[in-house]
Structures are given as C-alpha cells and as structure tokens.
PDB file of C-alpha atoms in Angstrom:
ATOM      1  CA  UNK P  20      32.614  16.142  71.921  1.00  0.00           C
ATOM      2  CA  UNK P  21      33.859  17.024  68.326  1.00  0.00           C
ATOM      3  CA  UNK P  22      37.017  15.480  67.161  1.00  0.00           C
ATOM      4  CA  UNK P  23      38.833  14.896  64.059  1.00  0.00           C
ATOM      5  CA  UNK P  24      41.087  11.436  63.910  1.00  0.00           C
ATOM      6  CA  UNK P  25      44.404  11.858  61.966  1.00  0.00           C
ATOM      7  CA  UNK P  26      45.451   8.174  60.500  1.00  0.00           C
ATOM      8  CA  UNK P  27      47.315   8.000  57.936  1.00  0.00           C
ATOM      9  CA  UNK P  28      47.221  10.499  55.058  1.00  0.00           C
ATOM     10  CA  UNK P  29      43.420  11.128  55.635  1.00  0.00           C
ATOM     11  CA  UNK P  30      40.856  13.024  57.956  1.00  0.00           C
ATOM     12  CA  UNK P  31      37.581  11.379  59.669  1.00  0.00           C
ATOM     13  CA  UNK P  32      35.842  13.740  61.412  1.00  0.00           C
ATOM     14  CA  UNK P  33      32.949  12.654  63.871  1.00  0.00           C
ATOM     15  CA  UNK P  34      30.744  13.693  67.317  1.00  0.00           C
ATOM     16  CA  UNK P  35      31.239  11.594  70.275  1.00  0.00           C
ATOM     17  CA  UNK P  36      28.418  11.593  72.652  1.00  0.00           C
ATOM     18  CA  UNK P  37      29.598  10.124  76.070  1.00  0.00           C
ATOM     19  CA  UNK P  38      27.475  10.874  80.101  1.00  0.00           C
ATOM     20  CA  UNK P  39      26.885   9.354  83.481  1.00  0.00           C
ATOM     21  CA  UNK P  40      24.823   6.471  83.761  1.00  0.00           C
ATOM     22  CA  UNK P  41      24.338   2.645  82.122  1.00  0.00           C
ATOM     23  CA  UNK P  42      26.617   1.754  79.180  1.00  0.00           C
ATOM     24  CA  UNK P  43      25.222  -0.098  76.213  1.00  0.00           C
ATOM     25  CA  UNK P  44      27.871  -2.798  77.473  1.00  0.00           C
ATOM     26  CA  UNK P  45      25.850  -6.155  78.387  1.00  0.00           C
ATOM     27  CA  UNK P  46      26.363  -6.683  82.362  1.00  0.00           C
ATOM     28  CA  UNK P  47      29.135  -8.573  84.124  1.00  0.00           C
ATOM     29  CA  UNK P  48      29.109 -12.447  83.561  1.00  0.00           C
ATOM     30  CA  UNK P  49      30.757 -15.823  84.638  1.00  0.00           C
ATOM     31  CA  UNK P  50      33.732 -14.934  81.622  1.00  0.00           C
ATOM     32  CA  UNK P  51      34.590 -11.779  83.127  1.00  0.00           C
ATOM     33  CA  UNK P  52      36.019 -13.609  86.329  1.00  0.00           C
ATOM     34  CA  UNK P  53      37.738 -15.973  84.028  1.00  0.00           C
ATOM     35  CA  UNK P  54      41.824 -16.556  84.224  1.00  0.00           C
ATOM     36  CA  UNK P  55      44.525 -18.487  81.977  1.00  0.00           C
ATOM     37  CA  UNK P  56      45.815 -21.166  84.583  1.00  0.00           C
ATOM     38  CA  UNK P  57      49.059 -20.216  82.935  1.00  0.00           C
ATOM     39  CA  UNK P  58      49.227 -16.710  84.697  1.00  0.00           C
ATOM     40  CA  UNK P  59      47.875 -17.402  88.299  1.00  0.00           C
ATOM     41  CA  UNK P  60      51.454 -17.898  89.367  1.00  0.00           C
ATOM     42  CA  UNK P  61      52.360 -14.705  88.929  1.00  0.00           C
ATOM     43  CA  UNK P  62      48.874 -13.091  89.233  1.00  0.00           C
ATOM     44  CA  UNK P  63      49.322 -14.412  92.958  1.00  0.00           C
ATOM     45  CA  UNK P  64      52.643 -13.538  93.690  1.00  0.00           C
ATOM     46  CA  UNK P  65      51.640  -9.720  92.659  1.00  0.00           C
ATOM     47  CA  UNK P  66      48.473 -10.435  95.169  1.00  0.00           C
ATOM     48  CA  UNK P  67      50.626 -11.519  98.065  1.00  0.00           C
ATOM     49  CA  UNK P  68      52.901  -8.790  97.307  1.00  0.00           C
ATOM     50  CA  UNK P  69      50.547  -6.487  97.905  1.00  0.00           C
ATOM     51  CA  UNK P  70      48.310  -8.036 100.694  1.00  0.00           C
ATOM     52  CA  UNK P  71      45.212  -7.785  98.490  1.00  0.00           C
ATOM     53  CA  UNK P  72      42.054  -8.993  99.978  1.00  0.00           C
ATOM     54  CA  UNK P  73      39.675 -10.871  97.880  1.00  0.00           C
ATOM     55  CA  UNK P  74      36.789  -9.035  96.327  1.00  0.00           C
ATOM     56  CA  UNK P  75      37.701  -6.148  98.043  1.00  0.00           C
ATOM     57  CA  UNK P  76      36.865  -3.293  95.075  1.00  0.00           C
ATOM     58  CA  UNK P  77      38.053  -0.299  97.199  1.00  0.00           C
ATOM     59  CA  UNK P  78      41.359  -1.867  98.228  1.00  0.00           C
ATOM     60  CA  UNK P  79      42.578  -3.514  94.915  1.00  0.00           C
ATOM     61  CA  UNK P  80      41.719   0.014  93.257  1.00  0.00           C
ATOM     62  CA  UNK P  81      43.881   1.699  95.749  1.00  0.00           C
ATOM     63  CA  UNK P  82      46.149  -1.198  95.551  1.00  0.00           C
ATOM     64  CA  UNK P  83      47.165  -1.235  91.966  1.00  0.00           C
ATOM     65  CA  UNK P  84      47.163   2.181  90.871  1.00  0.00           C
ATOM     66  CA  UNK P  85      49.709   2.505  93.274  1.00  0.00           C
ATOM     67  CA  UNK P  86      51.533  -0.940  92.156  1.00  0.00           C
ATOM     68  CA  UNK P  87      51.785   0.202  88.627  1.00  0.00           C
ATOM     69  CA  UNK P  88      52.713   3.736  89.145  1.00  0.00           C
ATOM     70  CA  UNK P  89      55.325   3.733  91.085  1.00  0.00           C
ATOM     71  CA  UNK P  90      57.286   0.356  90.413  1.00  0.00           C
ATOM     72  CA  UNK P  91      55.999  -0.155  86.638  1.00  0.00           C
ATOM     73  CA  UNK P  92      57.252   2.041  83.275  1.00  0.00           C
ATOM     74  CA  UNK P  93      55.920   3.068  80.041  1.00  0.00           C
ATOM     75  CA  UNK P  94      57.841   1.558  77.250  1.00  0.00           C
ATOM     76  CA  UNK P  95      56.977   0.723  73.317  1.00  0.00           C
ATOM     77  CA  UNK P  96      59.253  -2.313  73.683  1.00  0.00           C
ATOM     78  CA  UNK P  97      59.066  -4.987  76.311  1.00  0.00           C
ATOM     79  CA  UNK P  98      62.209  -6.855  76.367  1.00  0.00           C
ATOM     80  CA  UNK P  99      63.092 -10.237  77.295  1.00  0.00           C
ATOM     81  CA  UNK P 100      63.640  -9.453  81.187  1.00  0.00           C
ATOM     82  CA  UNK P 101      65.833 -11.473  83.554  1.00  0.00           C
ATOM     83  CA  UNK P 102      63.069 -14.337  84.443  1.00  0.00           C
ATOM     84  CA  UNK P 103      62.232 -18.101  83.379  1.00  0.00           C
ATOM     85  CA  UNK P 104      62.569 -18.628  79.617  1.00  0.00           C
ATOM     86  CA  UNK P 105      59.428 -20.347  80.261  1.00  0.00           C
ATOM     87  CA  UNK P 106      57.283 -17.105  81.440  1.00  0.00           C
ATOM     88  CA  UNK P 107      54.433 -15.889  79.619  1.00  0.00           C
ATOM     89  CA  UNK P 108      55.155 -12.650  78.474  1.00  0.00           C
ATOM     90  CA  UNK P 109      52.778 -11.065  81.171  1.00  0.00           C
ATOM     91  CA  UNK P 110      54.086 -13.200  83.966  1.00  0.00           C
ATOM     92  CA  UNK P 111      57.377 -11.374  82.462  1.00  0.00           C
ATOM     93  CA  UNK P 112      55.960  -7.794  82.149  1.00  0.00           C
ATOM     94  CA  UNK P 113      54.870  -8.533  86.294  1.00  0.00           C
ATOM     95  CA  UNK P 114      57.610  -9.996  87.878  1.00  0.00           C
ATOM     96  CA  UNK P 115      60.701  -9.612  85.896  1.00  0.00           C
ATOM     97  CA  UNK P 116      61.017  -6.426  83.277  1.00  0.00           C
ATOM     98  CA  UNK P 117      57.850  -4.654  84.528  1.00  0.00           C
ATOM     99  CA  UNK P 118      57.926  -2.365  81.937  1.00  0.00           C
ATOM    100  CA  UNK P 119      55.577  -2.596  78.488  1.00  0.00           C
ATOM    101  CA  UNK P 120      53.521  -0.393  76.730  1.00  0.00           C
ATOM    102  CA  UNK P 121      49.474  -0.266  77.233  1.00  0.00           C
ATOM    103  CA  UNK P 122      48.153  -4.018  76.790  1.00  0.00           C
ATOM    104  CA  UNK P 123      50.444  -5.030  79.108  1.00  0.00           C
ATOM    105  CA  UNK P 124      49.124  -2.475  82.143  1.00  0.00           C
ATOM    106  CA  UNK P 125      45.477  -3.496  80.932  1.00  0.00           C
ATOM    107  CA  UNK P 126      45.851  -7.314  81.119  1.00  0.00           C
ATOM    108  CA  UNK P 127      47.612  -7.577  83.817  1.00  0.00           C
ATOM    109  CA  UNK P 128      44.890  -5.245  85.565  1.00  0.00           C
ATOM    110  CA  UNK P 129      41.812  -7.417  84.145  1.00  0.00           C
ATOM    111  CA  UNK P 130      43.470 -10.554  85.053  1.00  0.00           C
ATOM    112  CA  UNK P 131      44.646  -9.321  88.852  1.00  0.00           C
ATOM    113  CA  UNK P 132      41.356  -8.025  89.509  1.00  0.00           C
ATOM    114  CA  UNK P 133      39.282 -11.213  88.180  1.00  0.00           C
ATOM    115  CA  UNK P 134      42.123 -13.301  90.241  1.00  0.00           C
ATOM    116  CA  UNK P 135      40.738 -11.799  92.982  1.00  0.00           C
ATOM    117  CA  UNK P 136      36.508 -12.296  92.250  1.00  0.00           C
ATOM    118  CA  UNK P 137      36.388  -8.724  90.484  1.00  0.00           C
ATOM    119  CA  UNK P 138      34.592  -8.712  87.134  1.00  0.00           C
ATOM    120  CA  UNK P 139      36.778  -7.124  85.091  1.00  0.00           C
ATOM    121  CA  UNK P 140      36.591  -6.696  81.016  1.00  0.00           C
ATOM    122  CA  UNK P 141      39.413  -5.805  78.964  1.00  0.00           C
ATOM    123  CA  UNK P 142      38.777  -2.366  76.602  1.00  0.00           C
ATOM    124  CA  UNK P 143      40.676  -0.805  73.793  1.00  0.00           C
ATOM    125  CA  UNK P 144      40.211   2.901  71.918  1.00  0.00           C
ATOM    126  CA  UNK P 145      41.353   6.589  71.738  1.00  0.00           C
ATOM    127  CA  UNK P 146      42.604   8.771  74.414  1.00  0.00           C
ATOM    128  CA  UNK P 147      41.695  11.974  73.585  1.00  0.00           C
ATOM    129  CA  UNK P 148      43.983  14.870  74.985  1.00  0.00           C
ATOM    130  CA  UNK P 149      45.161  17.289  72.081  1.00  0.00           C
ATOM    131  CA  UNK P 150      43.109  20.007  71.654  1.00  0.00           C
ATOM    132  CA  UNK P 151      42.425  21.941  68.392  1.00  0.00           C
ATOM    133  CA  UNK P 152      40.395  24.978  68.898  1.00  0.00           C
ATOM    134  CA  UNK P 153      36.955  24.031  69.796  1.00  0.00           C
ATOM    135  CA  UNK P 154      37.618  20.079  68.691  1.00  0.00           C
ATOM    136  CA  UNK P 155      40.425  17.666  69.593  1.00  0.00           C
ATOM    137  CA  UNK P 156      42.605  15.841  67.608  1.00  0.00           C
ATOM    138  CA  UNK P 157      42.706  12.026  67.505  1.00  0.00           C
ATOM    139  CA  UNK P 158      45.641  10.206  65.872  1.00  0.00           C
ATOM    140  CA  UNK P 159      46.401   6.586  65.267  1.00  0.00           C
ATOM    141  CA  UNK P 160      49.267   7.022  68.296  1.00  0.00           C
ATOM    142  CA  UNK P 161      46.452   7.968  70.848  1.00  0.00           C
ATOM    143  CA  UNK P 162      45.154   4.288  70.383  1.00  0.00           C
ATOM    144  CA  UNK P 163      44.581   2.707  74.308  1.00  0.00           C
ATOM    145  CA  UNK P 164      43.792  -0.044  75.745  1.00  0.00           C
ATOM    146  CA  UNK P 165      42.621   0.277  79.592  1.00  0.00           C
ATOM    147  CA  UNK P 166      40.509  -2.261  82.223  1.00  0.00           C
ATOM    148  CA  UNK P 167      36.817  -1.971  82.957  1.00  0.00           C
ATOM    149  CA  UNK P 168      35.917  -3.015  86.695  1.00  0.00           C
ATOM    150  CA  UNK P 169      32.267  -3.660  87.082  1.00  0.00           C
ATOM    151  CA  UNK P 170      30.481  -1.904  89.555  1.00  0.00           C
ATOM    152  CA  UNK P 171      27.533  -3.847  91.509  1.00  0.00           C
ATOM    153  CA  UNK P 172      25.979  -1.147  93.004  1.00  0.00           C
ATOM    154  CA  UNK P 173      25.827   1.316  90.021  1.00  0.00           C
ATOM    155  CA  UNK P 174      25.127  -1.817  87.966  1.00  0.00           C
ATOM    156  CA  UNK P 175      27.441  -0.341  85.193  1.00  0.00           C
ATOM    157  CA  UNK P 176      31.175  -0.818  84.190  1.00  0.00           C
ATOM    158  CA  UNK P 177      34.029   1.743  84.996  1.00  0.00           C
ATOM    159  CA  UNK P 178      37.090   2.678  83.522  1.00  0.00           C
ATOM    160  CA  UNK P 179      40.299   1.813  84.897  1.00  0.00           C
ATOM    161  CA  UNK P 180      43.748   3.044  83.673  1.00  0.00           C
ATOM    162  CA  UNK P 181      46.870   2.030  85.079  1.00  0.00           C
ATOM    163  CA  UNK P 182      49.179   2.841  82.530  1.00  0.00           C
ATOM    164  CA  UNK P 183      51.402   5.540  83.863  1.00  0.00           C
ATOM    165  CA  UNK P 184      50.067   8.557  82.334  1.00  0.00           C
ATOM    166  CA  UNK P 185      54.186   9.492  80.966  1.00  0.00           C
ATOM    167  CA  UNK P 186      52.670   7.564  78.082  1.00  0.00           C
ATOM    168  CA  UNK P 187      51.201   9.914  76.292  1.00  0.00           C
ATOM    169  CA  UNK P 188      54.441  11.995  76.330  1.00  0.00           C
ATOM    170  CA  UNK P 189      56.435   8.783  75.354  1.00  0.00           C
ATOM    171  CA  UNK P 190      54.229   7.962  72.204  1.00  0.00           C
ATOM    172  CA  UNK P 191      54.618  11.784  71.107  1.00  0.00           C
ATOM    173  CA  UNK P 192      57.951  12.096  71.539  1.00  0.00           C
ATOM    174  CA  UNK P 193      58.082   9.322  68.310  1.00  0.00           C
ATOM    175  CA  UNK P 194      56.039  11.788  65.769  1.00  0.00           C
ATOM    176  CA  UNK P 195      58.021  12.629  62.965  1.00  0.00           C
ATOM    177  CA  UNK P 196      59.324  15.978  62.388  1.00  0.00           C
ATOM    178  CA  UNK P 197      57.280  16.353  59.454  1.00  0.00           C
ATOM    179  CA  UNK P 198      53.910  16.189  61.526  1.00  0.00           C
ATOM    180  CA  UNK P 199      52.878  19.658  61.185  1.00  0.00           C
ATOM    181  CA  UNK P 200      53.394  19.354  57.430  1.00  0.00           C
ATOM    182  CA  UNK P 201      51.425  16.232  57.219  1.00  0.00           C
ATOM    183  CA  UNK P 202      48.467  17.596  59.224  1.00  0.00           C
ATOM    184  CA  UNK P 203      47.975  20.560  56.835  1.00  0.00           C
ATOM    185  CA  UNK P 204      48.287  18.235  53.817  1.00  0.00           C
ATOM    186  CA  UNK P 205      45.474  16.016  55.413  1.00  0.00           C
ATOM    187  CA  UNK P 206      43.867  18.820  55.983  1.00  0.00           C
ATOM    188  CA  UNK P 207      43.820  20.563  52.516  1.00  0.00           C
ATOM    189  CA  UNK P 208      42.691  17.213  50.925  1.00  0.00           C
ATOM    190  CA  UNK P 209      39.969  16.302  53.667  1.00  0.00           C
ATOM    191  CA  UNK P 210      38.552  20.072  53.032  1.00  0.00           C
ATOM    192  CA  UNK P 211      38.359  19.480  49.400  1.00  0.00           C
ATOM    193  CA  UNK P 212      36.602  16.160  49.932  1.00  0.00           C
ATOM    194  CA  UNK P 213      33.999  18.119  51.798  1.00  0.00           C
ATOM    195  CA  UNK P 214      33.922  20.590  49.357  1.00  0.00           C
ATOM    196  CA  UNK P 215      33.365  17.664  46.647  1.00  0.00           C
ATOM    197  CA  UNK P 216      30.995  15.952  48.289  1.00  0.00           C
ATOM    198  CA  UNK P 217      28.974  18.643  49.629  1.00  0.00           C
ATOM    199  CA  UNK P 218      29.881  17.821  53.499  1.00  0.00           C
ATOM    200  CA  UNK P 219      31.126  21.981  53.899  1.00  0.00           C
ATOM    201  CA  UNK P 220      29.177  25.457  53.597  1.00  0.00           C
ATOM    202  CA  UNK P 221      32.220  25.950  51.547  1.00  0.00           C
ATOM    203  CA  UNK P 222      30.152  26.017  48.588  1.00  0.00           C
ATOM    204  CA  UNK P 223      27.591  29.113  49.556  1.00  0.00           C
ATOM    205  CA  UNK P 224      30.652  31.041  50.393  1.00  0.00           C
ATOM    206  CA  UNK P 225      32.186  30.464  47.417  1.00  0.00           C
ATOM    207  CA  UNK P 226      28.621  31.507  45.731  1.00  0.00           C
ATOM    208  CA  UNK P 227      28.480  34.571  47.891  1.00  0.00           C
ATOM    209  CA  UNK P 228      32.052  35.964  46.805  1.00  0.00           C
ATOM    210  CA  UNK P 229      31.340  34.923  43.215  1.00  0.00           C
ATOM    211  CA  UNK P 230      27.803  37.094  43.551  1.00  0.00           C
ATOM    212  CA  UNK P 231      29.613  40.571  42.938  1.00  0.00           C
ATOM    213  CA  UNK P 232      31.770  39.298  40.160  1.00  0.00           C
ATOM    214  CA  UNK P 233      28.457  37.959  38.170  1.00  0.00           C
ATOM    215  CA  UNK P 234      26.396  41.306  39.417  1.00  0.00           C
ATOM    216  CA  UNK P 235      29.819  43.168  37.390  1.00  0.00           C
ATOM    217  CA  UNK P 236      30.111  40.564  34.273  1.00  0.00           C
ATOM    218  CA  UNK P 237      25.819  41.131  34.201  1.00  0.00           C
ATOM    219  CA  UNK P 238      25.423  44.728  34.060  1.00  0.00           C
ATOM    220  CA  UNK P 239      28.517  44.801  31.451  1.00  0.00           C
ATOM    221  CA  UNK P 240      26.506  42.630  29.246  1.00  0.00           C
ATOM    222  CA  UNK P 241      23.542  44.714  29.483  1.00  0.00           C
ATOM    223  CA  UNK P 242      25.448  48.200  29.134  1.00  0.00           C
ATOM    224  CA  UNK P 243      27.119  46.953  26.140  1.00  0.00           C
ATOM    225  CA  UNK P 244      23.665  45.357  24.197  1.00  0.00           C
ATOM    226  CA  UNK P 245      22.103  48.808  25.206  1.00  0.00           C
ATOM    227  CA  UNK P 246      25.168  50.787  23.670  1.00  0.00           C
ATOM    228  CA  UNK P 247      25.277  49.092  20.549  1.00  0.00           C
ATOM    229  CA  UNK P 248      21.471  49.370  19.666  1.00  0.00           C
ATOM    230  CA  UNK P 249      22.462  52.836  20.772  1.00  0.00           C
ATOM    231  CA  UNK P 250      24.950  52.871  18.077  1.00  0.00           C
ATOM    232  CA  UNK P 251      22.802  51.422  15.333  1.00  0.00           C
ATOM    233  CA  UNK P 252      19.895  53.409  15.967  1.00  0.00           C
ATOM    234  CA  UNK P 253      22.172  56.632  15.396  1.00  0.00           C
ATOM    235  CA  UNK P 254      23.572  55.174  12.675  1.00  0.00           C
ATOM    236  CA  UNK P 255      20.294  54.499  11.112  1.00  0.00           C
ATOM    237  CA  UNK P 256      18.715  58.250  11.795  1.00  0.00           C
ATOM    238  CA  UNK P 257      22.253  59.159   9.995  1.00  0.00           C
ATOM    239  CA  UNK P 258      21.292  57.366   6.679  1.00  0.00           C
ATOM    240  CA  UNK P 259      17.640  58.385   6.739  1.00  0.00           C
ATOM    241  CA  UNK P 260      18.994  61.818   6.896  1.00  0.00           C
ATOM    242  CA  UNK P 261      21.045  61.847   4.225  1.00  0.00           C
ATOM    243  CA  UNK P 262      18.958  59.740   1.860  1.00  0.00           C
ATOM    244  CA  UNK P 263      16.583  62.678   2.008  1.00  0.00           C
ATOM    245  CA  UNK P 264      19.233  65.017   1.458  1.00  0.00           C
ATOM    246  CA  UNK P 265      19.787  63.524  -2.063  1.00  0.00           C
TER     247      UNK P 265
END
C-alpha cells in the first residue's frame, strides 16, 4: 500500500505493508482487562442497558456496534450534556450527550469490553480512504483512534471501530477551500526535494531531454573549429600564391 501523508505544508511519502496473521503487538495481559473505578458506573449502566453477557465476544461485538451506531453521533465538540457536574467526561459522552468525536467511541469501547472480561487495547493512527491514482492520500484530519479486542483463538488482536463511519464526511467537510491549492504547493516543493536529494528519476529525464540540446551545441562547436581552419588554410594558399606572383 503506497501512500503519501499531507500535514502541514509538507509531503512524506512511504509503503505500508499490512496481511492476515500475528501482529508484532505483545499478547493480551492482566492491564488490558483493567478499568478506572471512576467509570464502572456508567460502564454498567450501558451493560445492563444492553443485556450484555460477560465474556461473551460474539454478543458484545454485535452488541455495541449496534449501541453506537444507531443512538451515538459524530461530533468534533463534545459539550457539557445534561448529566452530574460530577461525571467524567466519558461517563458524559455514555449516558448524557452521547455524542464526541473518535477517542470518545474508542474508550468507551476498550473500557465496556474489559468491564465485561474482554481484553481490549486502546489504538490510534490513519484511516486511509482517499485515493490518488495508484496511491492514497493521508492527511493530518484522517488521524483515528479505534479499539483492539483480542482474539483467543487466533491468538492475535483485531480491530474494532465504532465510530459511526459519517465521520469521515464530518472531518472533510472542515477542509479549507484552499485545499486543492495547498496540495499542489506541497506537491511542487516535495518534488523538488526529491529532485534535490536524489529521491526521483527526475534527474535522468532531465539528462535525456538535455541529450539533443548538447548533441546540437557539440556538433556546432565542431562545424565551426573545422570552418575556421577551413578559412585559414584558404587564406594561407591565398598569400603563398601571391608572394610568388611578386
């Protein structure tokens, strides 16, 4: 997977190399079952709501994809809500606004699921979805965060998105109007870095169209040193010639 990440005013392009199987991540452990006694109140609350059984994987999959999609919202701001003034701002994303932007759907999934004797680890990066020809396009907006659920019989952690996927439309609705300009900008200047630093075959192309021009500048150099000794050898016969005539 080729991409190139647009942050900021520069380029970084990079290969991704991503497959079935065991992740490099270490396996599940007594801290991925771990929960803040200050959010079981709610954490439980959200259980009973939804009947969940305990270390049932299947059913608090099921569950909560369906508990977040259809009652929760994608917003960049999560406001102050209608609950305690002594909530934590997750037991305030779960039971009162229910609405918040990415950390709050991962948390609150991590936490639910280790509430309930699922290993569950919380993980943050890109999501890639904008395609540019054969690569895609990363940008600082595209920056997730999603839950990992351990699974015991693959042995290997899984991915595990709740947030409603209207998020990716929300954050791109907020790029400036000036994007388009931007990107070309980053791109001119990223291309010249290449070109600087040797990273592009930019180079040997530039060698091959400059090829013709030297072939041209080459053979006028050599037809005009032939033409003058041309010249001065005439000129030369010329004097001998008339020398004798005298």
């Amino acid at each position: 997977l080729g991409a190139v990440l647009a942050n900021g005013p520069g380029l970084v392009i990079f290969d991704a190399r991503y497959g079935p199987g065991e992740t490099v991540d270490s396996p599940a452990t007594d801290e991925d079952l771990h929960v803040s006694p200050k959010e079981t109140n709610a954490l439980n609350q959200v259980i009973a709501e939804l009947h969940l059984e305990p270390r049932n994987r299947k059913q608090a999959r099921d569950a909560l994809a369906g508990f977040f999609q259809d009652k929760f919202r994608y917003s960049t701001w999560e406001g102050l809500g209608r609950g305690h003034k002594n909530q934590t701002a997750l037991s305030r994303f779960l039971l009162s606004t229910r609405a918040g932007h990415c950390e709050y759907f991962a948390t609150a999934t991590v936490l639910l699921l280790r509430q309930l004797g699922l290993p569950a680890r919380y993980a943050v990066g890109y999501a890639v979805h904008e395609a540019s020809g054969n690569k895609y396009v990363v940008r600082e907006r595209d920056a997730h965060a999603w839950c990992l659920l351990w699974n015991e019989t693959a042995h290997t952690w899984q991915d595990f998105d709740t947030t409603p996927p209207s998020w990716v439309k929300a954050e791109g609705d907020r790029a400036s109007m000036m994007q388009a300009v931007s990107d070309m900008w980053s791109w001119v200047v990223f291309e010249f870095s290449k070109f600087r630093w040797g990273q592009t075959h930019l180079r040997q192309y530039i060698l091959w169209a400059l090829a013709p021009i030297m072939a041209l500048l080459l053979y006028q150099i050599i037809f005009r040193s032939r033409r003058r000794q041309h010249a001065g050898a005439q000129g030369a016969s010329g004097a001998a010639v008339r020398s004798e005539e005298h």
